[in-house]
PDB file of C-alpha atoms and ligand atoms in Angstrom:
ATOM      1  CA  MET A  24       7.799  -0.567 -23.948  1.00 98.00           C
ATOM      2  CA  LYS A  25       8.024  -3.041 -21.065  1.00 98.00           C
ATOM      3  CA  VAL A  26       4.756  -4.349 -19.584  1.00 99.00           C
ATOM      4  CA  ALA A  27       3.850  -4.665 -15.761  1.00 99.00           C
ATOM      5  CA  PRO A  28       0.285  -5.728 -15.534  1.00 98.00           C
ATOM      6  CA  SER A  29      -0.746  -4.944 -11.767  1.00 98.00           C
ATOM      7  CA  ILE A  30      -2.282  -7.334  -9.863  1.00 98.00           C
ATOM      8  CA  LEU A  31      -4.452  -5.382  -8.248  1.00 98.00           C
ATOM      9  CA  SER A  32      -7.000  -5.941 -10.797  1.00 98.00           C
ATOM     10  CA  ALA A  33      -6.708  -9.759 -10.590  1.00 98.00           C
ATOM     11  CA  ASP A  34      -9.113 -12.108  -8.912  1.00 97.00           C
ATOM     12  CA  PHE A  35      -7.669 -12.426  -5.920  1.00 96.00           C
ATOM     13  CA  GLY A  36      -9.836 -15.769  -5.084  1.00 96.00           C
ATOM     14  CA  LYS A  37      -6.986 -17.452  -7.443  1.00 96.00           C
ATOM     15  CA  LEU A  38      -3.961 -15.277  -7.290  1.00 97.00           C
ATOM     16  CA  GLY A  39      -1.547 -17.543  -8.344  1.00 97.00           C
ATOM     17  CA  GLU A  40      -3.563 -18.552 -11.505  1.00 97.00           C
ATOM     18  CA  GLU A  41      -3.524 -14.723 -12.325  1.00 98.00           C
ATOM     19  CA  VAL A  42       0.191 -14.411 -12.546  1.00 98.00           C
ATOM     20  CA  GLU A  43       0.966 -17.380 -14.220  1.00 98.00           C
ATOM     21  CA  SER A  44      -1.604 -16.275 -16.854  1.00 98.00           C
ATOM     22  CA  ILE A  45      -0.080 -12.629 -16.785  1.00 98.00           C
ATOM     23  CA  CYS A  46       3.452 -13.958 -17.394  1.00 98.00           C
ATOM     24  CA  GLU A  47       2.345 -16.667 -19.858  1.00 98.00           C
ATOM     25  CA  ALA A  48       0.683 -13.808 -22.035  1.00 98.00           C
ATOM     26  CA  GLY A  49       4.086 -12.039 -22.191  1.00 98.00           C
ATOM     27  CA  ALA A  50       4.399  -9.687 -19.058  1.00 98.00           C
ATOM     28  CA  ASP A  51       7.424  -8.415 -18.699  1.00 98.00           C
ATOM     29  CA  TYR A  52       7.116  -7.749 -14.745  1.00 98.00           C
ATOM     30  CA  VAL A  53       4.596  -8.279 -11.806  1.00 98.00           C
ATOM     31  CA  HIS A  54       3.459  -5.253 -10.475  1.00 98.00           C
ATOM     32  CA  VAL A  55       2.278  -5.362  -6.715  1.00 98.00           C
ATOM     33  CA  ASP A  56       0.931  -2.654  -5.245  1.00 98.00           C
ATOM     34  CA  VAL A  57       1.237  -2.370  -1.085  1.00 98.00           C
ATOM     35  CA  MET A  58      -1.203  -0.083   0.573  1.00 98.00           C
ATOM     36  CA  ASP A  59      -1.205   0.472   4.080  1.00 98.00           C
ATOM     37  CA  GLY A  60      -4.290   2.263   4.802  1.00 98.00           C
ATOM     38  CA  HIS A  61      -2.543   5.624   5.800  1.00 98.00           C
ATOM     39  CA  PHE A  62      -0.607   6.824   2.845  1.00 98.00           C
ATOM     40  CA  VAL A  63      -3.748   5.475   0.511  1.00 98.00           C
ATOM     41  CA  PRO A  64      -7.451   5.293   1.556  1.00 98.00           C
ATOM     42  CA  ASN A  65      -6.674   1.419   0.768  1.00 98.00           C
ATOM     43  CA  LEU A  66      -5.291  -1.671   1.764  1.00 98.00           C
ATOM     44  CA  THR A  67      -3.861  -4.723  -0.041  1.00 97.00           C
ATOM     45  CA  ILE A  68      -1.248  -7.249   0.104  1.00 95.00           C
ATOM     46  CA  GLY A  69       1.801  -8.069   2.074  1.00 96.00           C
ATOM     47  CA  PRO A  70       4.798 -10.293   2.110  1.00 97.00           C
ATOM     48  CA  VAL A  71       2.951 -13.345   3.050  1.00 97.00           C
ATOM     49  CA  VAL A  72       0.464 -13.630   0.127  1.00 96.00           C
ATOM     50  CA  ILE A  73       2.752 -12.194  -2.258  1.00 96.00           C
ATOM     51  CA  GLN A  74       5.515 -15.092  -1.632  1.00 96.00           C
ATOM     52  CA  ALA A  75       2.478 -17.464  -1.949  1.00 95.00           C
ATOM     53  CA  ALA A  76       1.448 -15.769  -5.362  1.00 93.00           C
ATOM     54  CA  ALA A  77       5.139 -15.241  -6.514  1.00 93.00           C
ATOM     55  CA  LYS A  78       5.603 -19.164  -6.501  1.00 93.00           C
ATOM     56  CA  ALA A  79       3.632 -19.025  -9.901  1.00 92.00           C
ATOM     57  CA  ALA A  80       5.859 -15.945 -11.585  1.00 96.00           C
ATOM     58  CA  SER A  81       8.034 -16.912 -14.127  1.00 97.00           C
ATOM     59  CA  LYS A  82       8.653 -12.981 -14.518  1.00 98.00           C
ATOM     60  CA  PRO A  83      10.243 -10.696 -11.871  1.00 98.00           C
ATOM     61  CA  LEU A  84       8.203  -8.717  -9.114  1.00 98.00           C
ATOM     62  CA  ASP A  85       7.711  -4.730  -9.657  1.00 98.00           C
ATOM     63  CA  ILE A  86       7.201  -3.863  -6.091  1.00 98.00           C
ATOM     64  CA  HIS A  87       5.232  -0.091  -5.653  1.00 98.00           C
ATOM     65  CA  LEU A  88       4.986   0.778  -2.013  1.00 98.00           C
ATOM     66  CA  MET A  89       2.517   3.181  -1.103  1.00 98.00           C
ATOM     67  CA  VAL A  90       3.035   3.368   2.382  1.00 98.00           C
ATOM     68  CA  GLN A  91       4.316   4.949   5.500  1.00 97.00           C
ATOM     69  CA  ASN A  92       7.034   4.115   7.246  1.00 98.00           C
ATOM     70  CA  ASN A  93       8.918   2.983   3.888  1.00 98.00           C
ATOM     71  CA  PRO A  94      11.910   1.720   5.905  1.00 98.00           C
ATOM     72  CA  PHE A  95       9.968  -0.840   7.645  1.00 98.00           C
ATOM     73  CA  PHE A  96       8.171  -2.293   4.132  1.00 98.00           C
ATOM     74  CA  VAL A  97      11.309  -2.230   2.230  1.00 98.00           C
ATOM     75  CA  ASP A  98      12.593  -4.922   5.346  1.00 98.00           C
ATOM     76  CA  LEU A  99       9.352  -6.626   4.799  1.00 98.00           C
ATOM     77  CA  PHE A 100       9.547  -7.033   0.900  1.00 98.00           C
ATOM     78  CA  ALA A 101      13.201  -7.764   0.641  1.00 98.00           C
ATOM     79  CA  PRO A 102      13.170 -11.058   1.046  1.00 97.00           C
ATOM     80  CA  LEU A 103      10.859 -11.600  -2.247  1.00 97.00           C
ATOM     81  CA  LYS A 104      13.900 -10.607  -4.182  1.00 97.00           C
ATOM     82  CA  PRO A 105      11.984  -8.103  -6.094  1.00 98.00           C
ATOM     83  CA  ALA A 106      13.712  -6.617  -9.475  1.00 98.00           C
ATOM     84  CA  PHE A 107      12.237  -2.887  -8.102  1.00 98.00           C
ATOM     85  CA  ILE A 108      10.887  -1.537  -4.797  1.00 98.00           C
ATOM     86  CA  SER A 109       9.800   1.825  -5.643  1.00 98.00           C
ATOM     87  CA  PHE A 110       8.616   4.145  -2.607  1.00 99.00           C
ATOM     88  CA  HIS A 111       6.913   7.492  -3.063  1.00 98.00           C
ATOM     89  CA  ILE A 112       8.969  10.794  -2.533  1.00 98.00           C
ATOM     90  CA  GLU A 113       6.518  12.444  -0.715  1.00 98.00           C
ATOM     91  CA  GLU A 114       5.967  10.358   1.996  1.00 97.00           C
ATOM     92  CA  GLU A 115      10.095  10.158   2.801  1.00 98.00           C
ATOM     93  CA  LYS A 116      12.236  12.443   4.721  1.00 97.00           C
ATOM     94  CA  HIS A 117      15.421  10.469   3.978  1.00 98.00           C
ATOM     95  CA  PRO A 118      15.100   9.094   0.193  1.00 98.00           C
ATOM     96  CA  HIS A 119      18.909   9.159  -0.422  1.00 98.00           C
ATOM     97  CA  ARG A 120      19.201   6.949   2.753  1.00 98.00           C
ATOM     98  CA  LEU A 121      16.465   4.492   1.959  1.00 98.00           C
ATOM     99  CA  ILE A 122      17.780   3.896  -1.620  1.00 99.00           C
ATOM    100  CA  GLN A 123      21.049   2.801   0.075  1.00 98.00           C
ATOM    101  CA  LYS A 124      18.999   0.740   2.027  1.00 98.00           C
ATOM    102  CA  ILE A 125      17.185  -0.841  -0.975  1.00 99.00           C
ATOM    103  CA  ARG A 126      20.513  -1.483  -2.725  1.00 98.00           C
ATOM    104  CA  ASP A 127      22.004  -2.772  -0.118  1.00 98.00           C
ATOM    105  CA  TYR A 128      19.776  -5.893  -0.419  1.00 98.00           C
ATOM    106  CA  GLY A 129      20.668  -6.249  -3.794  1.00 98.00           C
ATOM    107  CA  ILE A 130      17.409  -4.846  -5.018  1.00 99.00           C
ATOM    108  CA  ARG A 131      17.117  -2.075  -7.836  1.00 99.00           C
ATOM    109  CA  PRO A 132      15.524   1.372  -6.414  1.00 99.00           C
ATOM    110  CA  ALA A 133      13.089   3.098  -7.767  1.00 99.00           C
ATOM    111  CA  LEU A 134      11.224   6.834  -7.026  1.00 98.00           C
ATOM    112  CA  THR A 135       7.450   7.003  -7.532  1.00 99.00           C
ATOM    113  CA  LEU A 136       5.924  10.692  -7.715  1.00 98.00           C
ATOM    114  CA  ASN A 137       2.351  11.303  -7.125  1.00 98.00           C
ATOM    115  CA  PRO A 138       0.394  13.562 -10.117  1.00 98.00           C
ATOM    116  CA  HIS A 139       1.098  16.959  -8.708  1.00 98.00           C
ATOM    117  CA  THR A 140       4.621  16.220  -7.795  1.00 98.00           C
ATOM    118  CA  PRO A 141       7.144  18.051  -9.912  1.00 98.00           C
ATOM    119  CA  GLU A 142      10.020  16.013 -11.572  1.00 98.00           C
ATOM    120  CA  SER A 143      12.725  18.361  -9.918  1.00 97.00           C
ATOM    121  CA  ALA A 144      11.618  17.128  -6.523  1.00 98.00           C
ATOM    122  CA  ILE A 145      14.274  14.190  -7.857  1.00 98.00           C
ATOM    123  CA  GLU A 146      16.706  15.563  -9.668  1.00 97.00           C
ATOM    124  CA  TYR A 147      19.302  15.850  -7.537  1.00 97.00           C
ATOM    125  CA  LEU A 148      18.435  11.922  -6.776  1.00 98.00           C
ATOM    126  CA  LEU A 149      18.203  10.386 -10.360  1.00 98.00           C
ATOM    127  CA  GLU A 150      22.132   9.452 -10.098  1.00 98.00           C
ATOM    128  CA  ASP A 151      20.895   6.946  -7.451  1.00 98.00           C
ATOM    129  CA  VAL A 152      18.255   5.176  -8.815  1.00 98.00           C
ATOM    130  CA  ASP A 153      17.249   2.885 -11.627  1.00 99.00           C
ATOM    131  CA  MET A 154      13.756   3.875 -12.355  1.00 99.00           C
ATOM    132  CA  VAL A 155      11.027   7.067 -11.443  1.00 99.00           C
ATOM    133  CA  LEU A 156       7.643   5.782 -11.198  1.00 99.00           C
ATOM    134  CA  LEU A 157       5.059   8.426 -12.561  1.00 99.00           C
ATOM    135  CA  MET A 158       1.647   8.245 -11.479  1.00 99.00           C
ATOM    136  CA  SER A 159      -1.009   9.068 -14.040  1.00 99.00           C
ATOM    137  CA  VAL A 160      -3.708   8.570 -11.341  1.00 98.00           C
ATOM    138  CA  ASN A 161      -4.021   9.108  -7.528  1.00 98.00           C
ATOM    139  CA  PRO A 162      -2.718   6.121  -6.002  1.00 98.00           C
ATOM    140  CA  GLY A 163      -5.131   3.878  -4.610  1.00 98.00           C
ATOM    141  CA  PHE A 164      -7.313   2.110  -6.753  1.00 98.00           C
ATOM    142  CA  GLY A 165      -7.394   0.371 -10.003  1.00 98.00           C
ATOM    143  CA  GLY A 166      -9.464   1.329 -12.974  1.00 98.00           C
ATOM    144  CA  GLN A 167      -9.176   5.342 -13.012  1.00 98.00           C
ATOM    145  CA  LYS A 168      -8.913   7.737 -15.657  1.00 98.00           C
ATOM    146  CA  PHE A 169      -5.629   8.605 -16.920  1.00 98.00           C
ATOM    147  CA  ILE A 170      -4.562  11.994 -16.137  1.00 98.00           C
ATOM    148  CA  PRO A 171      -2.590  13.477 -19.365  1.00 98.00           C
ATOM    149  CA  LYS A 172      -0.596  16.072 -17.662  1.00 98.00           C
ATOM    150  CA  VAL A 173       2.075  12.841 -16.954  1.00 98.00           C
ATOM    151  CA  LEU A 174       3.113  13.068 -20.687  1.00 98.00           C
ATOM    152  CA  GLU A 175       4.673  16.945 -20.243  1.00 98.00           C
ATOM    153  CA  LYS A 176       5.968  15.639 -17.007  1.00 98.00           C
ATOM    154  CA  ALA A 177       7.579  12.517 -18.709  1.00 98.00           C
ATOM    155  CA  ALA A 178       9.038  14.492 -21.367  1.00 98.00           C
ATOM    156  CA  ARG A 179      10.677  16.996 -18.976  1.00 98.00           C
ATOM    157  CA  LEU A 180      11.930  13.992 -16.774  1.00 98.00           C
ATOM    158  CA  LYS A 181      13.667  12.414 -20.206  1.00 98.00           C
ATOM    159  CA  GLU A 182      15.694  15.690 -20.172  1.00 98.00           C
ATOM    160  CA  LEU A 183      16.940  15.402 -16.984  1.00 98.00           C
ATOM    161  CA  ILE A 184      17.558  11.715 -16.963  1.00 98.00           C
ATOM    162  CA  ILE A 185      19.586  12.223 -20.200  1.00 98.00           C
ATOM    163  CA  LYS A 186      21.732  14.827 -18.190  1.00 97.00           C
ATOM    164  CA  ARG A 187      22.104  12.888 -14.840  1.00 98.00           C
ATOM    165  CA  ASN A 188      21.609   9.368 -15.692  1.00 98.00           C
ATOM    166  CA  PRO A 189      20.779   7.687 -18.948  1.00 98.00           C
ATOM    167  CA  ALA A 190      20.301   4.195 -17.792  1.00 98.00           C
ATOM    168  CA  CYS A 191      17.450   5.324 -15.463  1.00 98.00           C
ATOM    169  CA  LEU A 192      14.261   4.160 -16.910  1.00 99.00           C
ATOM    170  CA  ILE A 193      10.862   6.023 -16.799  1.00 99.00           C
ATOM    171  CA  GLU A 194       7.741   3.707 -15.780  1.00 99.00           C
ATOM    172  CA  VAL A 195       4.560   5.459 -15.720  1.00 99.00           C
ATOM    173  CA  ASP A 196       1.146   3.882 -13.672  1.00 99.00           C
ATOM    174  CA  GLY A 197      -2.715   4.597 -13.742  1.00 98.00           C
ATOM    175  CA  GLY A 198      -5.089   4.289 -16.679  1.00 98.00           C
ATOM    176  CA  VAL A 199      -2.754   3.077 -18.951  1.00 99.00           C
ATOM    177  CA  SER A 200      -4.489   1.582 -22.075  1.00 98.00           C
ATOM    178  CA  ASP A 201      -3.864   1.104 -26.095  1.00 98.00           C
ATOM    179  CA  GLN A 202      -5.702   4.556 -26.446  1.00 98.00           C
ATOM    180  CA  ASN A 203      -2.473   6.376 -24.721  1.00 98.00           C
ATOM    181  CA  ILE A 204       0.124   3.813 -25.165  1.00 98.00           C
ATOM    182  CA  ASP A 205       1.833   5.783 -28.521  1.00 98.00           C
ATOM    183  CA  ALA A 206       1.504   9.048 -26.372  1.00 98.00           C
ATOM    184  CA  LEU A 207       3.603   7.462 -23.413  1.00 98.00           C
ATOM    185  CA  LYS A 208       6.243   6.030 -25.845  1.00 98.00           C
ATOM    186  CA  SER A 209       6.797   9.782 -27.530  1.00 98.00           C
ATOM    187  CA  ALA A 210       7.319  10.905 -23.939  1.00 98.00           C
ATOM    188  CA  GLY A 211       9.933   8.826 -23.514  1.00 98.00           C
ATOM    189  CA  VAL A 212       8.379   6.201 -21.128  1.00 98.00           C
ATOM    190  CA  ASP A 213      10.159   2.774 -20.969  1.00 99.00           C
ATOM    191  CA  VAL A 214       7.540   0.796 -18.742  1.00 99.00           C
ATOM    192  CA  VAL A 215       4.084   0.752 -18.402  1.00 99.00           C
ATOM    193  CA  VAL A 216       1.797  -0.647 -15.640  1.00 99.00           C
ATOM    194  CA  ALA A 217      -1.751  -1.910 -16.695  1.00 98.00           C
ATOM    195  CA  GLY A 218      -4.067  -3.344 -14.056  1.00 98.00           C
ATOM    196  CA  SER A 219      -7.829  -3.117 -15.537  1.00 98.00           C
ATOM    197  CA  PHE A 220      -6.644  -2.847 -19.196  1.00 98.00           C
ATOM    198  CA  VAL A 221      -4.925  -6.193 -18.904  1.00 98.00           C
ATOM    199  CA  PHE A 222      -6.734  -8.145 -16.050  1.00 98.00           C
ATOM    200  CA  GLY A 223     -10.176  -7.050 -17.937  1.00 97.00           C
ATOM    201  CA  SER A 224      -9.124  -8.183 -21.820  1.00 98.00           C
ATOM    202  CA  ALA A 225     -10.692 -11.495 -22.660  1.00 97.00           C
ATOM    203  CA  ASP A 226      -7.184 -12.040 -24.360  1.00 98.00           C
ATOM    204  CA  ARG A 227      -4.430 -10.833 -21.781  1.00 98.00           C
ATOM    205  CA  ALA A 228      -1.717 -11.678 -24.018  1.00 98.00           C
ATOM    206  CA  ALA A 229      -3.256  -9.400 -26.990  1.00 98.00           C
ATOM    207  CA  ALA A 230      -3.697  -6.561 -24.505  1.00 98.00           C
ATOM    208  CA  ILE A 231      -0.075  -7.174 -23.666  1.00 98.00           C
ATOM    209  CA  ALA A 232       1.062  -7.084 -26.794  1.00 98.00           C
ATOM    210  CA  SER A 233      -1.016  -4.030 -28.346  1.00 98.00           C
ATOM    211  CA  LEU A 234       1.153  -2.466 -25.485  1.00 98.00           C
ATOM    212  CA  LYS A 235       4.320  -3.801 -26.449  1.00 98.00           C
TER     213      LYS A 235
HETATM  214  C1  DX5 B  25      -2.776   2.656  -8.331  1.00 50.00           C
HETATM  215  C2  DX5 B  25      -1.908   1.555  -8.886  1.00 50.00           C
HETATM  216  C3  DX5 B  25      -2.099   1.024  -9.947  1.00 50.00           C
HETATM  217  C4  DX5 B  25      -3.067   0.250 -10.395  1.00 50.00           C
HETATM  218  C5  DX5 B  25      -3.320   0.493 -11.585  1.00 50.00           C
HETATM  219  O1  DX5 B  25      -2.574   2.863  -6.664  1.00 50.00           O
HETATM  220  O2  DX5 B  25      -0.602   2.065  -8.408  1.00 50.00           O
HETATM  221  O3  DX5 B  25      -0.874   0.113 -10.122  1.00 50.00           O
HETATM  222  O4  DX5 B  25      -3.402  -0.795 -10.182  1.00 50.00           O
HETATM  223  O5  DX5 B  25      -4.593   0.077 -12.282  1.00 50.00           O
HETATM  224  P1  DX5 B  25      -5.462   0.577 -13.605  1.00 50.00           P
HETATM  225  O6  DX5 B  25      -4.103   0.290 -14.940  1.00 50.00           O
HETATM  226  O7  DX5 B  25      -6.679  -0.254 -13.916  1.00 50.00           O
HETATM  227  O8  DX5 B  25      -5.303   2.327 -13.685  1.00 50.00           O
HETATM  228 ZN1   ZN B  26       1.105   0.787  -8.885  1.00 50.00          ZN
END
């Protein structure tokens, strides 16, 4: 299991140190939640802050866009050379075109699904992406309760992935902890995002290790 701690739960007063701390504690990716105050009722960080904080990152960025006007934000964040950029399928009229745009930057494209969005919504895009991010909370805030229905969705998505693009990863984001990690693994999940569980632990290395 790969672990991508979400810096939404970090102390933003010392973001560089926080990023360094999770990289040293064994994170595989640094998960960055980009919120615009329109697609979700919260506002976070732009590329200037992330570029500064990412200087302390020894692991690649995993950028999760929760925005309207996805192409604009892809152009804004692409110069940071993240490993992944994911965007919400609910907010994109031309997902296939946007996937190509992300790939043309040399970045791995990923699709994100809100808790209510069925896996069938992206069946015909699976060949074109490297990862699918399933939300296990409603996007916008850290520290929310895990929605267990995502387990069923992950298992069904895994069947589609085996059929259409076995190399595609499944990532789950929201309310992940040592309480649900075994069920996530059994459902076929490859990468978990964890914000409050990792940043709220006195021993971050132990928290990440417990998820792995
Ligand atoms: C929610 C974000 C998550 C959030 C996860 O919109 O996408 O990445 O930070 O935080 P926890 O792990 O606390 O649910
Ligand atoms: Zn996220």
